[in-house]
Amino acid sequence: MSENITSAAAAEAKPPRKKRIFSAIQPSGEMTIGNYLGAIRNFSAMQDEFECIYATANLHTLTVRQDPKVFKANTEQLYAMLLACGVDRSKCLLFHQSLVPAHAELSWILSTYTQFGELSRMTQFKDKSARHADNINAGLFTYPVLMVADILLYQADMVPIGADQKQHLELTRDVAERFNGIYGNVFTVPDPYIPPIAARVMSLADPTKKMSKSDDNTRSFVLMTDQPSTIMKKFRSAVTDCEAVVCRGPEKAGINNLMDIYAAVTGKTDDQIVAEFEGKGYGDFKTAVGEAVVAMIEPIQQEYNALLKDRKYLNQCAMEDAEKAAAIAERTMQKVYKKIGLPRR
Ligand code: TYM
């Protein structure tokens, strides 16, 4: 009996399960500082407090035609970049989405719980189909359902993302609630985590548009792999306004964006930034933003280049973590199949 009491007490003393985080990023090219400041730096910031699961979303990237060799290299490079950005495999899982087939399986099932009208309203679908008018494939349309599956598969409580993914997160919540409404509590309904600053880093060439690696104008984005001299050039040529006063304003999209980047990188407040550049021109400000970004990126690049020397090791790491992720995913799949009446081995 005393043994029972001891084990009951031990069970009671067990700390509650850590909240779970899931997020992913596409290997559709090099990572930008928008990806980093909006989402990726939160991947490592969250790993002490939460149980974190991260993936490269390589199945999503197939919605745009890829050269197989370049695609494979981009996926490996992104894996190395995520590690270089501080994702620590001793604290979280990091793998490629395609290594866990349950993502695609659950995506099919959830597509039958998602309405055509809901997917038609997704702004990213509208943007991307306008940009790739020659290849508006069905995958581009159902892309958000795969994202819903990624998140629900791991019963994630929270999803660190930039502001552009908010609508997809809302869809995730709607689909989870709909499914739970029919079958009981199967899925955790996740919350987005969108950072208070730099949630939407804008193009340096057209600050009314989001910074994106797929922009044709290479001056519009800064890559995590850009050389310091290139970064400085890109910031010096950033589009601003003719007022020449460093402060925020409704007609100052370019300066607002540079202030966001500078604040996110240095941790300075708006008031501190305004005071620092009082009486100085935009040239000084742009140089300071460029230098701060270079200082942030340089150690990451060193680590990234070192990691890329051993691609075999990187692939092995991805495999190991995928196996662990697959075991977590399988628990959800068992539950889902049982609830809807599908046999599963
Ligand atoms: P992706 O690969 O376009 O971007 C990865 C992350 O970077 C954020 N981001 C930005 N944040 C601030 N400013 C910007 N200019 C900027 N550009 C991109 C994105 O919001 C994102 O958080 N569909 C997703 C990948 C994905 C995913 C998931 C994300 C697949 N499954 C499950 C979360 C959970 C995408 O294409 O992100």
XYZ file of N, CA and C in Angstrom, residues 8 63 116 122 124 151 181 185 199 207 234 248 284 293:
42
model
N 1.699 7.183 -6.355
C 0.685 8.214 -6.622
C 1.282 9.593 -6.391
N 4.983 22.557 -55.055
C 3.918 23.269 -55.770
C 4.485 24.211 -56.834
N -13.955 23.890 -50.331
C -13.415 24.546 -51.520
C -13.415 26.073 -51.327
N -7.922 31.896 -49.584
C -6.556 32.046 -49.067
C -5.780 33.051 -49.925
N -2.625 33.747 -50.022
C -1.370 33.248 -50.612
C -1.659 32.462 -51.890
N 0.681 20.654 -38.656
C 0.527 21.196 -37.292
C -0.291 20.245 -36.406
N -15.469 18.721 -33.368
C -16.919 18.856 -33.203
C -17.632 17.573 -33.622
N -12.553 15.230 -28.795
C -11.282 15.959 -28.777
C -10.127 15.173 -29.378
N 7.321 41.035 -37.767
C 6.448 39.925 -38.178
C 6.224 39.957 -39.684
N 8.787 48.915 -50.337
C 8.402 48.607 -48.948
C 6.904 48.436 -48.712
N 22.802 46.559 -50.493
C 21.342 46.438 -50.550
C 20.671 47.436 -49.596
N 8.992 57.172 -37.518
C 7.909 56.465 -38.215
C 6.872 57.447 -38.737
N 23.355 57.699 -42.987
C 23.912 57.171 -41.727
C 23.037 56.048 -41.180
N 22.890 44.263 -39.250
C 22.476 42.997 -39.870
C 23.710 42.135 -40.160
